[in-house]
């Protein structure tokens, strides 16, 4: 291990990923053709991607990477893909000099900081947006489907990262992800990452197709509300499985019927579940689901939050007024409060939808939850730290870590009263490796510190340019971007967006989304001198 | 260790503590006599304390306790003392039936929940208040000095708890507190807790006297502002060393001159320093101060926060408006903003005063910091989690734990890149025991979880009674009471108080103050079945 990092091999593999990106870029090309739009933004993106990818691949013709190179490859991939992903947004706003005039020159994504924010938000499946107008009529269908597609592609990457790469790197306790599977471990699921990817992507693709068909079926049955059509069915199918949350509707899932909201809920739940577990359940062992400690904890967390929020909404726990600059008005507040107070179905539906949406870090909204009272809003803020399951596309801390932490506290209490006793932390019958437990605690503390400091940076940066965000806005923006959730509160709420921030803050949040998606440590590892030495 | 907990021995020692409480109760008796007030509230308290203390002592005539009994004794002591401490407040409001008519029947402390809140806030040196009118003319001098004295007494208890008891219990990593002292360890400072207490209380008493003399000296020199007198000098002397923060002035330290504010700052810094370290420095080894990692980190944390806040205030980072119900008005905002913007001394003074006050968890205010902008307020919210040094009267997480966590993250990054390497976490040249590192991480995570859940409980409880607090109020109230800081934000800010909360929330915060003061784990240990079994 006294060899230097083979960064050429890492970058060569990033080049390969870029080259593969040209295949899904054919979808927006097809959509553009269907709607009679220019395909130029995507052809240019394909060209740049092929050139950059090919160039990087030449750095090492036959790359063979070890764990250290994997850190660099993983960190660089998300950045490279996000940068390339800005091209369609920039071309739509600015055109191509001498070749194509601007298509929508008013697009907020013409600002490169905004374009990078939207692209990173897509590929990290965060779903925070800086789109000024979220409407296909103010953009091309091609660009809007590209925005959705970045999340679906990001989700594919995350599935492989979470199930096959991070556990191998044994970082932040990710090796624990599979501790409960005494049968075929994930390493036996497929001896190679590529094989694992093929298997999991099959399930990912199949579930996406089922959701699109259900949504379109509701539309055909006339049960989906006026805004659903084939385009919207595809668009939302692409952003559920990656727990993404981008919607081409300005009012997110509120734009559709209660039936659509009920249908989307189980798909969000699936998206936040460990994919290795899903694969096993689909492979004929559904009982593995109910025997899984994390899965039970995951359902339990969402269940408790749902019960609390339902109670709050049912008993009228809404905002007592409309703050200046809010994304809702008095009429909306009155109407929604009247519709929910004392009515079980809508209270339960919106409580369940939002609890699931936030805990899984999807970020869809079935209602402008900023008009909820402080307690219900706090429940969502709290949920932003829970996170989905390990091995899923969900972000934030993740349920399994909280379970291990709870068990570690229990052990500390026991050994305090009985110092002579030795008691390992157990999960599903297996004693956990101390190194993994330490990794989990270290990651969680680091996550919380980065969150606290991140909000601090946003506070100082906005003050620097003479802007005043509320402390809640600052806290929720940091929590939501670091946790890859999407919406925050007040002006940054589900019906608002991140446009008000200065560009420097947006670029900082690009970093938070990136770091959060990679579970922070792999990114930090690449920044230590020890990584590059020896 | 298969013996049951000897709870009689624990309670017997609690009885001894109660009996000793009668000695300091002579101070309010003297003050009442000086001001020609009735001594009845304190005579009754002395009688009850003697009776209860004597009764508890009879449970075990010659108590000999081990670590397990120490947990119970420590947890029970703070509760018992806080309950007894309510008597003067209740008697002032209600009188004694048939003996004494009510003295100040309008006192908010006539409400038992308020009285317990104020008493626990005193003995835990939190400094959060539910006094409706903080003014000696609306209370007796005796009761007001009792309120101050509860903090000074609480501080005496905490010094012994932090330096001599918690490290022995090896809970939450407290055994680390002294890892850097290769010379005479704390256990050699004095072979018995009683001896340790005698030594440290000597320093505690001496420093308190010096502060009182300095404050009164400023008054005699006419440099202390109109509100300072001997009574106020004593009152503030009693609440600085315990990092308490109670003041008999409604506007806290803003009531005094800049000179008084400058004088109080170094005493808060001393109060937040490890008392074992202070004792060594005073015993002829002042160089130990500068060689101490925690002390350097402690000064560094306050320095960085001060620099940031000074910059924010100097450049005009104040609130952009006066929210309804705020504790400041537009005239105050305009006047203070004009006085601070572009003026270095007041900007630096208030920034330093508040950074030191919050990080040490004293909670004094030199200004209504609620009129600061979000960034400066967030800096204080952030500071509430930093905490003072281990072995001091400061609360919250404490600097040494953050230092160990930072080093643990560094180690995790290193071992991620070099999995074959073994690298212990080092502090001041010594490798730290893994069990201590684990205890520190467990405590810090538990602290943050209790904070998040605590704010959630406050949110739900206030909604239950139809009240609406902002999320910032809820978060800061939980952080401030759990961290034993005192003031929070907005209505609960330094010029406000905790009166708006429903009684249930106040009792819950009594629990947060109690848990925070005991570093959570010793309290939780007593609540596990394993503690009582075997
Ligand atoms: K998301
Ligand atoms: K305090």
PDB file of C-alpha atoms in Angstrom, chain A residues 1 67-68 71 169-173 305 308 312 315-320 372-379 381-382 385 402 405 408-421 423 434-435 437-442 444-446 448-449 451-457 459-460 463-464 466 468-472 474-475 520-522 524-525 528-531 533-534, chain B residues 1 67-68 71 169-173 305 308 312 315-320 372-379 381-382 385 402 405 408-421 423 434-435 437-442 444-446 448-449 451-457 459-460 463-464 466 468-472 474-475 520-522 524-525 528-531 533-534:
ATOM      1  CA  UNK A   1       0.000   0.000   0.000  1.00  0.00           C
ATOM      2  CA  UNK A  67     -10.497   0.982  -2.874  1.00  0.00           C
ATOM      3  CA  UNK A  68      -8.482   4.196  -2.790  1.00  0.00           C
ATOM      4  CA  UNK A  71     -13.072   7.069  -3.523  1.00  0.00           C
ATOM      5  CA  UNK A 169     -15.044   0.807   1.072  1.00  0.00           C
ATOM      6  CA  UNK A 170     -16.069   0.168   4.706  1.00  0.00           C
ATOM      7  CA  UNK A 171     -16.572   3.865   5.251  1.00  0.00           C
ATOM      8  CA  UNK A 172     -19.004   5.450   7.704  1.00  0.00           C
ATOM      9  CA  UNK A 173     -20.228   2.038   8.778  1.00  0.00           C
ATOM     10  CA  UNK A 305     -44.570  10.683  12.224  1.00  0.00           C
ATOM     11  CA  UNK A 308     -48.512  12.615  15.032  1.00  0.00           C
ATOM     12  CA  UNK A 312     -52.162  17.714  14.501  1.00  0.00           C
ATOM     13  CA  UNK A 315     -57.327  18.916  15.321  1.00  0.00           C
ATOM     14  CA  UNK A 316     -56.602  22.101  13.371  1.00  0.00           C
ATOM     15  CA  UNK A 317     -52.860  22.593  13.922  1.00  0.00           C
ATOM     16  CA  UNK A 318     -52.333  25.137  11.155  1.00  0.00           C
ATOM     17  CA  UNK A 319     -50.464  28.439  10.908  1.00  0.00           C
ATOM     18  CA  UNK A 320     -52.154  31.244  12.814  1.00  0.00           C
ATOM     19  CA  UNK A 372     -49.179  23.794   8.726  1.00  0.00           C
ATOM     20  CA  UNK A 373     -48.556  24.821  12.331  1.00  0.00           C
ATOM     21  CA  UNK A 374     -45.098  24.804  13.882  1.00  0.00           C
ATOM     22  CA  UNK A 375     -45.497  21.342  15.394  1.00  0.00           C
ATOM     23  CA  UNK A 376     -46.402  19.635  12.108  1.00  0.00           C
ATOM     24  CA  UNK A 377     -43.679  21.553  10.283  1.00  0.00           C
ATOM     25  CA  UNK A 378     -41.191  20.588  12.975  1.00  0.00           C
ATOM     26  CA  UNK A 379     -42.175  16.945  12.455  1.00  0.00           C
ATOM     27  CA  UNK A 381     -37.833  19.077   9.794  1.00  0.00           C
ATOM     28  CA  UNK A 382     -37.183  16.204  12.197  1.00  0.00           C
ATOM     29  CA  UNK A 385     -32.622  13.776   9.502  1.00  0.00           C
ATOM     30  CA  UNK A 402     -30.151   5.484  14.098  1.00  0.00           C
ATOM     31  CA  UNK A 405     -26.951   4.408  17.713  1.00  0.00           C
ATOM     32  CA  UNK A 408     -25.122   1.738  21.414  1.00  0.00           C
ATOM     33  CA  UNK A 409     -26.755   4.101  23.899  1.00  0.00           C
ATOM     34  CA  UNK A 410     -28.478   1.094  25.452  1.00  0.00           C
ATOM     35  CA  UNK A 411     -25.130  -0.649  25.750  1.00  0.00           C
ATOM     36  CA  UNK A 412     -23.486   2.427  27.285  1.00  0.00           C
ATOM     37  CA  UNK A 413     -26.247   2.577  29.886  1.00  0.00           C
ATOM     38  CA  UNK A 414     -25.782  -1.095  30.667  1.00  0.00           C
ATOM     39  CA  UNK A 415     -22.012  -0.963  30.965  1.00  0.00           C
ATOM     40  CA  UNK A 416     -22.268   2.170  33.121  1.00  0.00           C
ATOM     41  CA  UNK A 417     -24.285   0.240  35.661  1.00  0.00           C
ATOM     42  CA  UNK A 418     -22.230  -2.941  35.161  1.00  0.00           C
ATOM     43  CA  UNK A 419     -18.691  -1.835  34.234  1.00  0.00           C
ATOM     44  CA  UNK A 420     -17.372  -5.392  34.391  1.00  0.00           C
ATOM     45  CA  UNK A 421     -19.798  -6.660  31.755  1.00  0.00           C
ATOM     46  CA  UNK A 423     -21.805  -6.690  25.762  1.00  0.00           C
ATOM     47  CA  UNK A 434     -16.669  -2.309  16.747  1.00  0.00           C
ATOM     48  CA  UNK A 435     -15.076  -0.616  13.774  1.00  0.00           C
ATOM     49  CA  UNK A 437     -20.177   0.901  15.067  1.00  0.00           C
ATOM     50  CA  UNK A 438     -17.508   3.569  15.358  1.00  0.00           C
ATOM     51  CA  UNK A 439     -17.874   4.370  11.660  1.00  0.00           C
ATOM     52  CA  UNK A 440     -21.604   4.844  12.093  1.00  0.00           C
ATOM     53  CA  UNK A 441     -21.236   7.167  15.072  1.00  0.00           C
ATOM     54  CA  UNK A 442     -18.474   9.114  13.373  1.00  0.00           C
ATOM     55  CA  UNK A 444     -23.643  10.653  12.090  1.00  0.00           C
ATOM     56  CA  UNK A 445     -21.770  13.209  14.190  1.00  0.00           C
ATOM     57  CA  UNK A 446     -19.967  14.496  11.117  1.00  0.00           C
ATOM     58  CA  UNK A 448     -24.813  16.820  12.107  1.00  0.00           C
ATOM     59  CA  UNK A 449     -21.750  19.057  12.386  1.00  0.00           C
ATOM     60  CA  UNK A 451     -25.420  20.513   8.866  1.00  0.00           C
ATOM     61  CA  UNK A 452     -24.910  23.014  11.728  1.00  0.00           C
ATOM     62  CA  UNK A 453     -21.892  24.606  10.029  1.00  0.00           C
ATOM     63  CA  UNK A 454     -23.632  24.577   6.650  1.00  0.00           C
ATOM     64  CA  UNK A 455     -26.543  26.612   7.967  1.00  0.00           C
ATOM     65  CA  UNK A 456     -23.987  28.970   9.540  1.00  0.00           C
ATOM     66  CA  UNK A 457     -22.246  29.503   6.185  1.00  0.00           C
ATOM     67  CA  UNK A 459     -26.421  32.689   7.267  1.00  0.00           C
ATOM     68  CA  UNK A 460     -23.167  34.579   6.887  1.00  0.00           C
ATOM     69  CA  UNK A 463     -25.959  38.623   5.400  1.00  0.00           C
ATOM     70  CA  UNK A 464     -22.858  39.490   3.373  1.00  0.00           C
ATOM     71  CA  UNK A 466     -27.555  42.247   2.559  1.00  0.00           C
ATOM     72  CA  UNK A 468     -32.147  38.350   5.594  1.00  0.00           C
ATOM     73  CA  UNK A 469     -33.292  34.748   5.752  1.00  0.00           C
ATOM     74  CA  UNK A 470     -35.052  33.488   8.858  1.00  0.00           C
ATOM     75  CA  UNK A 471     -33.140  31.023  11.017  1.00  0.00           C
ATOM     76  CA  UNK A 472     -35.710  28.367  10.070  1.00  0.00           C
ATOM     77  CA  UNK A 474     -31.319  28.661   6.910  1.00  0.00           C
ATOM     78  CA  UNK A 475     -31.579  25.519   9.019  1.00  0.00           C
ATOM     79  CA  UNK A 520     -19.534  12.942   3.149  1.00  0.00           C
ATOM     80  CA  UNK A 521     -16.612  10.703   4.122  1.00  0.00           C
ATOM     81  CA  UNK A 522     -15.597   9.478   0.646  1.00  0.00           C
ATOM     82  CA  UNK A 524     -13.454  14.205   2.643  1.00  0.00           C
ATOM     83  CA  UNK A 525     -11.075  11.263   2.312  1.00  0.00           C
ATOM     84  CA  UNK A 528      -6.795  14.652   3.163  1.00  0.00           C
ATOM     85  CA  UNK A 529      -3.057  14.813   2.444  1.00  0.00           C
ATOM     86  CA  UNK A 530      -2.668  11.240   3.731  1.00  0.00           C
ATOM     87  CA  UNK A 531      -4.879  10.037   0.896  1.00  0.00           C
ATOM     88  CA  UNK A 533       0.753  10.445   0.106  1.00  0.00           C
ATOM     89  CA  UNK A 534       2.275   6.982   0.534  1.00  0.00           C
TER      90      UNK A 534
ATOM     91  CA  UNK B   1     -21.796  -7.171  41.708  1.00  0.00           C
ATOM     92  CA  UNK B  67     -20.600   3.721  41.714  1.00  0.00           C
ATOM     93  CA  UNK B  68     -24.113   2.388  41.185  1.00  0.00           C
ATOM     94  CA  UNK B  71     -25.806   7.444  40.003  1.00  0.00           C
ATOM     95  CA  UNK B 169     -18.370   6.827  37.068  1.00  0.00           C
ATOM     96  CA  UNK B 170     -16.695   6.624  33.635  1.00  0.00           C
ATOM     97  CA  UNK B 171     -19.899   7.652  31.936  1.00  0.00           C
ATOM     98  CA  UNK B 172     -20.216   9.540  28.647  1.00  0.00           C
ATOM     99  CA  UNK B 173     -16.455   9.733  28.364  1.00  0.00           C
ATOM    100  CA  UNK B 305     -17.567  33.275  17.248  1.00  0.00           C
ATOM    101  CA  UNK B 308     -17.744  36.548  13.188  1.00  0.00           C
ATOM    102  CA  UNK B 312     -21.720  41.079  11.422  1.00  0.00           C
ATOM    103  CA  UNK B 315     -21.342  45.946   9.161  1.00  0.00           C
ATOM    104  CA  UNK B 316     -24.954  46.400  10.244  1.00  0.00           C
ATOM    105  CA  UNK B 317     -26.254  42.823  10.418  1.00  0.00           C
ATOM    106  CA  UNK B 318     -29.415  43.589  12.392  1.00  0.00           C
ATOM    107  CA  UNK B 319     -33.038  42.517  12.093  1.00  0.00           C
ATOM    108  CA  UNK B 320     -34.827  44.104   9.148  1.00  0.00           C
ATOM    109  CA  UNK B 372     -29.505  41.070  15.753  1.00  0.00           C
ATOM    110  CA  UNK B 373     -29.815  39.665  12.226  1.00  0.00           C
ATOM    111  CA  UNK B 374     -30.327  35.956  11.565  1.00  0.00           C
ATOM    112  CA  UNK B 375     -26.632  35.238  11.045  1.00  0.00           C
ATOM    113  CA  UNK B 376     -25.539  36.707  14.399  1.00  0.00           C
ATOM    114  CA  UNK B 377     -28.448  35.011  16.159  1.00  0.00           C
ATOM    115  CA  UNK B 378     -27.560  31.724  14.481  1.00  0.00           C
ATOM    116  CA  UNK B 379     -24.006  32.126  15.784  1.00  0.00           C
ATOM    117  CA  UNK B 381     -27.722  29.200  18.628  1.00  0.00           C
ATOM    118  CA  UNK B 382     -24.657  27.359  17.368  1.00  0.00           C
ATOM    119  CA  UNK B 385     -24.146  23.391  21.591  1.00  0.00           C
ATOM    120  CA  UNK B 402     -15.951  18.196  20.206  1.00  0.00           C
ATOM    121  CA  UNK B 405     -14.929  13.954  17.865  1.00  0.00           C
ATOM    122  CA  UNK B 408     -12.063  10.677  15.591  1.00  0.00           C
ATOM    123  CA  UNK B 409     -13.307  11.949  12.230  1.00  0.00           C
ATOM    124  CA  UNK B 410      -9.693  12.558  11.233  1.00  0.00           C
ATOM    125  CA  UNK B 411      -8.845   8.996  12.223  1.00  0.00           C
ATOM    126  CA  UNK B 412     -11.803   7.601  10.285  1.00  0.00           C
ATOM    127  CA  UNK B 413     -10.645   9.471   7.180  1.00  0.00           C
ATOM    128  CA  UNK B 414      -7.146   8.120   7.615  1.00  0.00           C
ATOM    129  CA  UNK B 415      -8.183   4.523   8.158  1.00  0.00           C
ATOM    130  CA  UNK B 416     -10.567   4.733   5.208  1.00  0.00           C
ATOM    131  CA  UNK B 417      -7.663   5.527   2.924  1.00  0.00           C
ATOM    132  CA  UNK B 418      -5.323   3.140   4.762  1.00  0.00           C
ATOM    133  CA  UNK B 419      -7.469   0.290   6.090  1.00  0.00           C
ATOM    134  CA  UNK B 420      -4.425  -1.660   7.241  1.00  0.00           C
ATOM    135  CA  UNK B 421      -3.212   1.148   9.527  1.00  0.00           C
ATOM    136  CA  UNK B 423      -4.043   4.739  14.674  1.00  0.00           C
ATOM    137  CA  UNK B 434     -11.473   3.301  22.972  1.00  0.00           C
ATOM    138  CA  UNK B 435     -14.142   2.961  25.616  1.00  0.00           C
ATOM    139  CA  UNK B 437     -13.981   7.696  22.833  1.00  0.00           C
ATOM    140  CA  UNK B 438     -17.096   5.589  22.424  1.00  0.00           C
ATOM    141  CA  UNK B 439     -18.582   7.130  25.559  1.00  0.00           C
ATOM    142  CA  UNK B 440     -17.985  10.619  24.176  1.00  0.00           C
ATOM    143  CA  UNK B 441     -19.576   9.851  20.830  1.00  0.00           C
ATOM    144  CA  UNK B 442     -22.507   8.105  22.479  1.00  0.00           C
ATOM    145  CA  UNK B 444     -22.928  13.626  22.075  1.00  0.00           C
ATOM    146  CA  UNK B 445     -25.328  11.752  19.812  1.00  0.00           C
ATOM    147  CA  UNK B 446     -27.696  11.158  22.715  1.00  0.00           C
ATOM    148  CA  UNK B 448     -28.417  15.879  20.040  1.00  0.00           C
ATOM    149  CA  UNK B 449     -31.241  13.341  19.832  1.00  0.00           C
ATOM    150  CA  UNK B 451     -32.464  18.063  21.874  1.00  0.00           C
ATOM    151  CA  UNK B 452     -34.301  17.247  18.620  1.00  0.00           C
ATOM    152  CA  UNK B 453     -36.952  15.193  20.419  1.00  0.00           C
ATOM    153  CA  UNK B 454     -37.246  17.781  23.196  1.00  0.00           C
ATOM    154  CA  UNK B 455     -38.106  20.532  20.729  1.00  0.00           C
ATOM    155  CA  UNK B 456     -40.624  18.133  19.175  1.00  0.00           C
ATOM    156  CA  UNK B 457     -42.327  17.531  22.531  1.00  0.00           C
ATOM    157  CA  UNK B 459     -44.017  21.754  19.677  1.00  0.00           C
ATOM    158  CA  UNK B 460     -46.706  19.157  20.225  1.00  0.00           C
ATOM    159  CA  UNK B 463     -50.128  22.957  19.845  1.00  0.00           C
ATOM    160  CA  UNK B 464     -52.185  20.772  22.174  1.00  0.00           C
ATOM    161  CA  UNK B 466     -53.761  25.950  21.081  1.00  0.00           C
ATOM    162  CA  UNK B 468     -48.255  28.665  18.341  1.00  0.00           C
ATOM    163  CA  UNK B 469     -44.526  29.036  18.944  1.00  0.00           C
ATOM    164  CA  UNK B 470     -42.200  29.551  16.008  1.00  0.00           C
ATOM    165  CA  UNK B 471     -39.876  26.688  15.140  1.00  0.00           C
ATOM    166  CA  UNK B 472     -36.948  28.887  16.207  1.00  0.00           C
ATOM    167  CA  UNK B 474     -39.050  25.698  20.051  1.00  0.00           C
ATOM    168  CA  UNK B 475     -35.552  24.759  18.931  1.00  0.00           C
ATOM    169  CA  UNK B 520     -28.148  12.738  30.666  1.00  0.00           C
ATOM    170  CA  UNK B 521     -26.577   9.295  31.055  1.00  0.00           C
ATOM    171  CA  UNK B 522     -26.477   9.086  34.893  1.00  0.00           C
ATOM    172  CA  UNK B 524     -31.017   7.398  32.142  1.00  0.00           C
ATOM    173  CA  UNK B 525     -28.945   4.704  33.824  1.00  0.00           C
ATOM    174  CA  UNK B 528     -33.030   1.082  33.009  1.00  0.00           C
ATOM    175  CA  UNK B 529     -34.317  -2.192  34.475  1.00  0.00           C
ATOM    176  CA  UNK B 530     -30.763  -3.588  34.397  1.00  0.00           C
ATOM    177  CA  UNK B 531     -29.704  -0.937  36.881  1.00  0.00           C
ATOM    178  CA  UNK B 533     -31.718  -5.941  38.772  1.00  0.00           C
ATOM    179  CA  UNK B 534     -28.774  -8.169  39.711  1.00  0.00           C
TER     180      UNK B 534
END
